mmCIF file of C-alpha atoms in Angstrom:
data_model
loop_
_atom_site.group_PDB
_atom_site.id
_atom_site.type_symbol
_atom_site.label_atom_id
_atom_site.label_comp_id
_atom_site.label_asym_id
_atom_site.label_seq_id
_atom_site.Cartn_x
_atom_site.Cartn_y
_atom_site.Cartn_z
ATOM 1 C CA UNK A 1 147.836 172.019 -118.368
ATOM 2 C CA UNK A 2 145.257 172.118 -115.355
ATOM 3 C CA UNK A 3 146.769 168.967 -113.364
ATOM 4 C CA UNK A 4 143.445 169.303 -110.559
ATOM 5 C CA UNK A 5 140.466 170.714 -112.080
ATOM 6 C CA UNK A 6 137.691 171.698 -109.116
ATOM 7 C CA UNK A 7 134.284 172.548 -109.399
ATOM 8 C CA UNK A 8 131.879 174.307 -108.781
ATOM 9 C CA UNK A 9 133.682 177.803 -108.529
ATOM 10 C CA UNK A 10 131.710 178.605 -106.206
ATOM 11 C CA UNK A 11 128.694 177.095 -103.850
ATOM 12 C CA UNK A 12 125.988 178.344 -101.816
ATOM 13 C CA UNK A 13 124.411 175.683 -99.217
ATOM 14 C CA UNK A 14 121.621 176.753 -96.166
ATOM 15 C CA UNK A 15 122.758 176.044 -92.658
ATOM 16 C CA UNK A 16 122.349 172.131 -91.779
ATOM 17 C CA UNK A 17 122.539 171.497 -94.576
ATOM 18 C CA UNK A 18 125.028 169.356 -96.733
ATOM 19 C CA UNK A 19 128.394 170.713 -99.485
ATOM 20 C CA UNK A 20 130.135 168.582 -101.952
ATOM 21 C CA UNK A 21 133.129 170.024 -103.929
ATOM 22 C CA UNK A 22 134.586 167.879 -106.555
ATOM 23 C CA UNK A 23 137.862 167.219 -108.135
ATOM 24 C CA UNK A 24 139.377 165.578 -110.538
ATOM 25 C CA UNK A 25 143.090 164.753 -111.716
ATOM 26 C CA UNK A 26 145.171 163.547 -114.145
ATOM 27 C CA UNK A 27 148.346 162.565 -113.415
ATOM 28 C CA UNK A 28 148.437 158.843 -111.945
ATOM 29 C CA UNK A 29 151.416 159.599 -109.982
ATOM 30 C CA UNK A 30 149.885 161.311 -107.536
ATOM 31 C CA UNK A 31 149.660 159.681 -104.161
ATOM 32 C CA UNK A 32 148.680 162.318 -101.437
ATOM 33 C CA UNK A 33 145.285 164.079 -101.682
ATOM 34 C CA UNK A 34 144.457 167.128 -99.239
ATOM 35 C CA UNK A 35 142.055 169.699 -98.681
ATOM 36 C CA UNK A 36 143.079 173.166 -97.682
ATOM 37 C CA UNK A 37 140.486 175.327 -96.283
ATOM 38 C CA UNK A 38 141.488 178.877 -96.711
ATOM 39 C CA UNK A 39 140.076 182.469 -94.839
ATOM 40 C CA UNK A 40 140.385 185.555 -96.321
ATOM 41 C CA UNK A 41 143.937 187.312 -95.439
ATOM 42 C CA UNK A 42 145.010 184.102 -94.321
ATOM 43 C CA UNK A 43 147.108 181.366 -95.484
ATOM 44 C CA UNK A 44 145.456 177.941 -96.025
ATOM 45 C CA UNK A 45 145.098 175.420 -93.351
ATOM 46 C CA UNK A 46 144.875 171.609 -94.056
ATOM 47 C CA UNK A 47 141.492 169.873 -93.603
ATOM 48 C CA UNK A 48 141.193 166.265 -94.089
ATOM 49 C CA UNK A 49 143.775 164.298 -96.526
ATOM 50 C CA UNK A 50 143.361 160.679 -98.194
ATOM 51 C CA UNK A 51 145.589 158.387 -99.878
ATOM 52 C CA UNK A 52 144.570 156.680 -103.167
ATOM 53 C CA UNK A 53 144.705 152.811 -101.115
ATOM 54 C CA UNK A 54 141.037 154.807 -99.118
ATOM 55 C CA UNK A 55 137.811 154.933 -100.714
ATOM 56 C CA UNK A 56 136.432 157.069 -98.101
ATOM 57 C CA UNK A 57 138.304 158.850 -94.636
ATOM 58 C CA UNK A 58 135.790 160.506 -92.744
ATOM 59 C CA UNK A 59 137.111 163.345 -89.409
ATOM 60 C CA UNK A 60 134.277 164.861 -87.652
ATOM 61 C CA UNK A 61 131.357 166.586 -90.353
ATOM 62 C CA UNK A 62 134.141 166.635 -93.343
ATOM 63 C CA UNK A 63 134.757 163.413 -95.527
ATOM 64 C CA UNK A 64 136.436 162.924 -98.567
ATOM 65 C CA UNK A 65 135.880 159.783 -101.152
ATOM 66 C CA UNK A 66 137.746 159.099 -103.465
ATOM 67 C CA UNK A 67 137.312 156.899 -106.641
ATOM 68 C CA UNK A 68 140.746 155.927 -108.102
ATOM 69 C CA UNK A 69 139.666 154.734 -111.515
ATOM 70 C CA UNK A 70 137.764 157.561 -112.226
ATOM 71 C CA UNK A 71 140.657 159.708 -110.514
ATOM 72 C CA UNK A 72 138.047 161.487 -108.836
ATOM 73 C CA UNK A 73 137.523 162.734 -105.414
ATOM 74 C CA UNK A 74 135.506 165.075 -103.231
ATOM 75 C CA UNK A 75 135.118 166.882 -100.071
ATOM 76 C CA UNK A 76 131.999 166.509 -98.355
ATOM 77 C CA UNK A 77 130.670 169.023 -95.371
ATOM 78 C CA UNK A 78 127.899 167.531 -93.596
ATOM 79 C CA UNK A 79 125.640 169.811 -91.152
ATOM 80 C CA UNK A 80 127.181 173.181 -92.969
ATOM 81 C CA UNK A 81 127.724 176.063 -90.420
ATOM 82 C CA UNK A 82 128.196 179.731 -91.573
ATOM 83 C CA UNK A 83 131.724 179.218 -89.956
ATOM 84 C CA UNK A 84 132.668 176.849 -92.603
ATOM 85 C CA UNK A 85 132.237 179.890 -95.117
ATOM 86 C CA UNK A 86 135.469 180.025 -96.807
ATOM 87 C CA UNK A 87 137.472 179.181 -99.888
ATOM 88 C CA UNK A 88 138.420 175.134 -100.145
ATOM 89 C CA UNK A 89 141.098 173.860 -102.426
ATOM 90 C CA UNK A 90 141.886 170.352 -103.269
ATOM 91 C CA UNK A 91 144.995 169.161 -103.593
ATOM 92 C CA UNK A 92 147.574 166.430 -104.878
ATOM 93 C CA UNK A 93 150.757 165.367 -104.061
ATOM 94 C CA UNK A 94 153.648 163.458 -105.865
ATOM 95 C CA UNK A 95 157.757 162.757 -104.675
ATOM 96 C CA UNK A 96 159.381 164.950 -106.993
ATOM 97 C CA UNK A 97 162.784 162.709 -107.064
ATOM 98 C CA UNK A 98 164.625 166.080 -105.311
ATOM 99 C CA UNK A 99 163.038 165.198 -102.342
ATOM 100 C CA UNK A 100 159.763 167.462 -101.923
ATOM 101 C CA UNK A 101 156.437 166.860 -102.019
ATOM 102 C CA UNK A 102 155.139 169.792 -103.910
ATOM 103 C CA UNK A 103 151.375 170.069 -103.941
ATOM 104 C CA UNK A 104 149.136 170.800 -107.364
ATOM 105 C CA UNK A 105 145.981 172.776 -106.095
ATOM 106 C CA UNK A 106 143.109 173.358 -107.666
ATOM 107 C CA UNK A 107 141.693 176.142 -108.283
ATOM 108 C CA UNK A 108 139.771 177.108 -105.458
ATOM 109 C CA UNK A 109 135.572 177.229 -104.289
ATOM 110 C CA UNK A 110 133.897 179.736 -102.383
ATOM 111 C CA UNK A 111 131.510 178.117 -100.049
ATOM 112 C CA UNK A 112 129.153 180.513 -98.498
ATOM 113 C CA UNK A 113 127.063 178.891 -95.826
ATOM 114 C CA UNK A 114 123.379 181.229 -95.140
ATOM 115 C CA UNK A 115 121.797 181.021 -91.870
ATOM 116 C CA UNK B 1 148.441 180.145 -86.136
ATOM 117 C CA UNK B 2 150.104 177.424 -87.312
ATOM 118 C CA UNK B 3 153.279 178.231 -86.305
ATOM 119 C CA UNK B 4 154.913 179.336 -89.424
ATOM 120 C CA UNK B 5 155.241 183.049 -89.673
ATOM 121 C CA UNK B 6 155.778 186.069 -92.332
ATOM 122 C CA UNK B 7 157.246 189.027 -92.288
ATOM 123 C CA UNK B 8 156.157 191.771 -93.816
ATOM 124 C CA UNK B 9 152.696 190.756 -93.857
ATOM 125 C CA UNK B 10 152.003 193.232 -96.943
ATOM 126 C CA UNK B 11 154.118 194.701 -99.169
ATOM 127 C CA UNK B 12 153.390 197.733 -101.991
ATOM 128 C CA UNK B 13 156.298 198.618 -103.897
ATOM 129 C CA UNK B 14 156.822 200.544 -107.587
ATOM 130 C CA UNK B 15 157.466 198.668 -110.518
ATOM 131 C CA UNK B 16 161.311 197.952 -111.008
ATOM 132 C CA UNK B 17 161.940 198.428 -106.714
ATOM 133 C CA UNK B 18 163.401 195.139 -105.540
ATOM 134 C CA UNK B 19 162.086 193.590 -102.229
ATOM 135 C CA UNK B 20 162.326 190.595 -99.980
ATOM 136 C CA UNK B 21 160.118 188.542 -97.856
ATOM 137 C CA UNK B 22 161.025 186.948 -94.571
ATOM 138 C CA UNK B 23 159.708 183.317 -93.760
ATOM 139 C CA UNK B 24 160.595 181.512 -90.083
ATOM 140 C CA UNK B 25 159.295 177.645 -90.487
ATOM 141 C CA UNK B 26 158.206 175.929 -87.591
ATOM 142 C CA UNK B 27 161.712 175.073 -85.949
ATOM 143 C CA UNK B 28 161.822 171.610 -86.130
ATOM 144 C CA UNK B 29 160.915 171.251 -90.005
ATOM 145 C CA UNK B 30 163.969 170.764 -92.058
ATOM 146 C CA UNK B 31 161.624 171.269 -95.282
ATOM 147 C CA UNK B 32 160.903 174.622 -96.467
ATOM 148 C CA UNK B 33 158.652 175.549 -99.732
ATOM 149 C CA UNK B 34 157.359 178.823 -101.529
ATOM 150 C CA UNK B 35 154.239 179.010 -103.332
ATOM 151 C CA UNK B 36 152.747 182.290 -104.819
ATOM 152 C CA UNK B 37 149.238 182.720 -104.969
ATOM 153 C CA UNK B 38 147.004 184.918 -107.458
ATOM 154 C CA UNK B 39 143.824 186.423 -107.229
ATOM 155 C CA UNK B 40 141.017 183.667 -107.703
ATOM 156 C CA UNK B 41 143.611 180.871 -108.013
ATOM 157 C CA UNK B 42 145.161 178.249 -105.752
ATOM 158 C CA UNK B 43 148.505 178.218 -104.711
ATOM 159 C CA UNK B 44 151.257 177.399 -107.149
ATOM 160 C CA UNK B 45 155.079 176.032 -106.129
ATOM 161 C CA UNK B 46 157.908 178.068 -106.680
ATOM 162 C CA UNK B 47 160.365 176.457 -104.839
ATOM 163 C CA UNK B 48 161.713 173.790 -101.805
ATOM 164 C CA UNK B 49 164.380 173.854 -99.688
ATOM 165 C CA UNK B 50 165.759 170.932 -97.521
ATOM 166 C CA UNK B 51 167.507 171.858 -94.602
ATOM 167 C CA UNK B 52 169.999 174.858 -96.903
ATOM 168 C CA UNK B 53 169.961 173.186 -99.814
ATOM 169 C CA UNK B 54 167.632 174.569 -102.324
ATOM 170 C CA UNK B 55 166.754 171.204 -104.005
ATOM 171 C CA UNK B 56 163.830 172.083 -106.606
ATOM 172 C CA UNK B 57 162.506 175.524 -108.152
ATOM 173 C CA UNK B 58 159.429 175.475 -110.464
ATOM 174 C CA UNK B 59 159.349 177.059 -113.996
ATOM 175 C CA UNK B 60 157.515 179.760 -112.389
ATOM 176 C CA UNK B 61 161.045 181.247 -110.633
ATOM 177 C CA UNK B 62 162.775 183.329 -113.274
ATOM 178 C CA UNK B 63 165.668 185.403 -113.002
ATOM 179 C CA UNK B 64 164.643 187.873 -110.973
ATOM 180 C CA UNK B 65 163.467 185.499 -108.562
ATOM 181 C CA UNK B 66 166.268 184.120 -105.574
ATOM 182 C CA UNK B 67 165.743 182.554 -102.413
ATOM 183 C CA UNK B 68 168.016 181.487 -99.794
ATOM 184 C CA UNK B 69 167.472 179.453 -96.620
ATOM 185 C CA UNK B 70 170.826 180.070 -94.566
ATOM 186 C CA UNK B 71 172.000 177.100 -91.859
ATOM 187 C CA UNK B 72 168.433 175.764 -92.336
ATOM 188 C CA UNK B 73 166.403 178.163 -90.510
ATOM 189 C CA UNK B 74 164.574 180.927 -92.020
ATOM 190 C CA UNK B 75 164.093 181.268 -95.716
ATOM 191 C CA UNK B 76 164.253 184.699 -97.272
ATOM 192 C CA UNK B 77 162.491 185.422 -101.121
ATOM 193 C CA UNK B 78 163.737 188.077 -103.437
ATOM 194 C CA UNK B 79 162.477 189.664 -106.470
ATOM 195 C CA UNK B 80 164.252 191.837 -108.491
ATOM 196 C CA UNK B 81 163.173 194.733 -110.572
ATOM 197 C CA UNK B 82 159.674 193.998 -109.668
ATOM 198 C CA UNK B 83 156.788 193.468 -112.030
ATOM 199 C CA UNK B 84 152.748 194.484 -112.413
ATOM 200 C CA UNK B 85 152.493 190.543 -112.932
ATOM 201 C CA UNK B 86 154.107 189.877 -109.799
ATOM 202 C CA UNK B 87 151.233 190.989 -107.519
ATOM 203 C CA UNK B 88 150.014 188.101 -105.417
ATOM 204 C CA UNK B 89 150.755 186.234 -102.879
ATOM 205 C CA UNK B 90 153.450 184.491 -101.715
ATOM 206 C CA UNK B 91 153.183 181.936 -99.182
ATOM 207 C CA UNK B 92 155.604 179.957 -96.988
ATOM 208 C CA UNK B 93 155.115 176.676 -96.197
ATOM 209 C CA UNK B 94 157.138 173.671 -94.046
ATOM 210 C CA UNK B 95 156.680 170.305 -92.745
ATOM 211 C CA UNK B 96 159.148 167.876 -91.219
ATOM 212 C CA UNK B 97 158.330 165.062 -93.821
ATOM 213 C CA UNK B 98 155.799 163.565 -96.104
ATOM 214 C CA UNK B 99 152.432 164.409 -95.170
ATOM 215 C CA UNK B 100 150.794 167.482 -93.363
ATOM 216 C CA UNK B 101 151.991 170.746 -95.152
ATOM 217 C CA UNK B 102 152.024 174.133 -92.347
ATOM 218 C CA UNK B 103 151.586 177.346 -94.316
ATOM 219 C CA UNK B 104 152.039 181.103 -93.218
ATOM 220 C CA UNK B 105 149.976 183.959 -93.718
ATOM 221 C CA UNK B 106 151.615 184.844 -96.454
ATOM 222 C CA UNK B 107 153.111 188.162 -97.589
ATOM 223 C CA UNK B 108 150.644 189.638 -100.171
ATOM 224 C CA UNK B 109 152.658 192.355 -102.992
ATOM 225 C CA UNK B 110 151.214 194.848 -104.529
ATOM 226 C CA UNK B 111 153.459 196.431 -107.491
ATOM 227 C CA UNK B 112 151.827 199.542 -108.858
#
C-alpha cells in the first residue's frame, strides 16, 4: 500500500518559468511533511517542510500548500533555473511510538528545467 | 555535504559474499536511521537507532540483514549472503530530534 502517491513522474518546465509537483496521502497520522530534493550520486537533501496546522510556508522561490481535508499537498518552484534540475520527493512523517520519526516518501519526479 | 558520511561509497560484490557499510552521523545526533533506495523509487526505512539502542526495524530487514550502532556513534549495516534483489542503495540518515532529517551519500551495491 502506496502511503504518498506523487505525480507527475516526471516534468519538464522552460527557464523562468513555474513547477508544481503534487502529492497526496493517506494516513491521517501523519504530521510532518518534507521535500527532499535529490542529485544524481547523491543522497537527498531537505527542501522546505510544512506541518498540517499551515496552509501554505513559502522559503525563497519554493512553497509548499497544503490542503488537509483533501490530504493533499504540493511543492511549488517559482522562476525555475536549470540548477533546480533534479529528482524531488515528498515526504511524510509520523512518531512511531519507539521513538523515530521514520519518513514515507514518495516516489520520486524528475524535473528537468531547459534553458 | 551535510555532514553525515559513508563509507564505501560503492560497493560490487557476488551473489552469496557478505558485506558491510560504514555510516558516521553528524556527532551530536543521538538518532540514527537506514533507508535503502531502488532504482526509480524513493527511499524506504529499514531501521532507527537511538543513541545504541536499535529501537525499530521495518519489515523490509530480514535475516540476513543486522545493524549495530556501538556507544552511539557510528552505525555499521550488514548483509549476509547477498542477493540480486539487494542492489540499491542504502542511505544513512541522523538528526538530533523531531524535524530536519541529514542524509549521506549513500553506499550504492551492486550484487552480480
Amino acid at each position: 500500500q502506496q502511503q504518498v502517491k506523487q505525480s507527475p513522474q516526471s516534468l519538464i518546465v522552460q527557464k523562468g518559468g513555474i513547477s508544481i509537483i503534487n502529492c497526496a496521502y493517506e494516513n491521517t497520522a501523519f504530521d510532518y511533511f518534507p521535500w527532499y530534493q535529490q542529485f544524481p550520486g547523491k543522497g537527498p537533501a531537505l527542501l522546505i517542510a510544512i506541518r498540517p496546522d499551515v496552509s501554505e510556508k513559502k522559503e525563497g522561490r519554493f512553497t509548499i500548500s497544503f490542503n488537509k481535508s483533501a490530504k493533499q499537498f504540493s511543492l511549488h518552484i517559482m522562476d525555475s533555473q536549470p540548477g533546480d534540475s533534479a529528482t524531488y520527493f515528498c515526504a511524510a512523517t509520523q512518531y512511531s511510538g519507539a521513538g523515530s520519526y521514520q519518513l514515507t516518501f514518495g516516489k520520486g519526479t524528475k524535473l528537468s528545467v531547459i534553458p | 555535504d551535510t555532514g553525515v558520511s559513508q563509507d564505501p561509497r560503492h560497493k560490487i560484490t557476488k551473489r552469496g559474499q557478505n558485506v558491510t557499510f560504514r555510516c558516521d552521523p553528524i556527532s551530536e545526533h543521538n538518532r540514527l536511521y537506514w533507508y535503502r533506495q531502488t532504482l526509480g523509487q524513493g527511499p524506504e526505512f529499514l531501521t532507527y537507532f537511538q543513541n545504541e539502542a536499535q529501537l525499530e526495524k521495518s519489515r523490509l530487514l530480514s535475516d540476513r540483514f543486522s545493524a549495530e550502532r556501538p556507544k552511539g556513534s557510528f552505525s555499521t549495516l550488514e548483509i549476509q549472503r547477498t542477493e540480486q534483489g539487494d542492489s540499491a542503495m542504502y542511505l544513512c540518515a541522523s538528526t538530533p530530534r523531531e524535524g530536519r532529517v541529514y542524509f549521506g551519500p549513500g553506499t550504492r551495491l551492486t550484487v552480480t
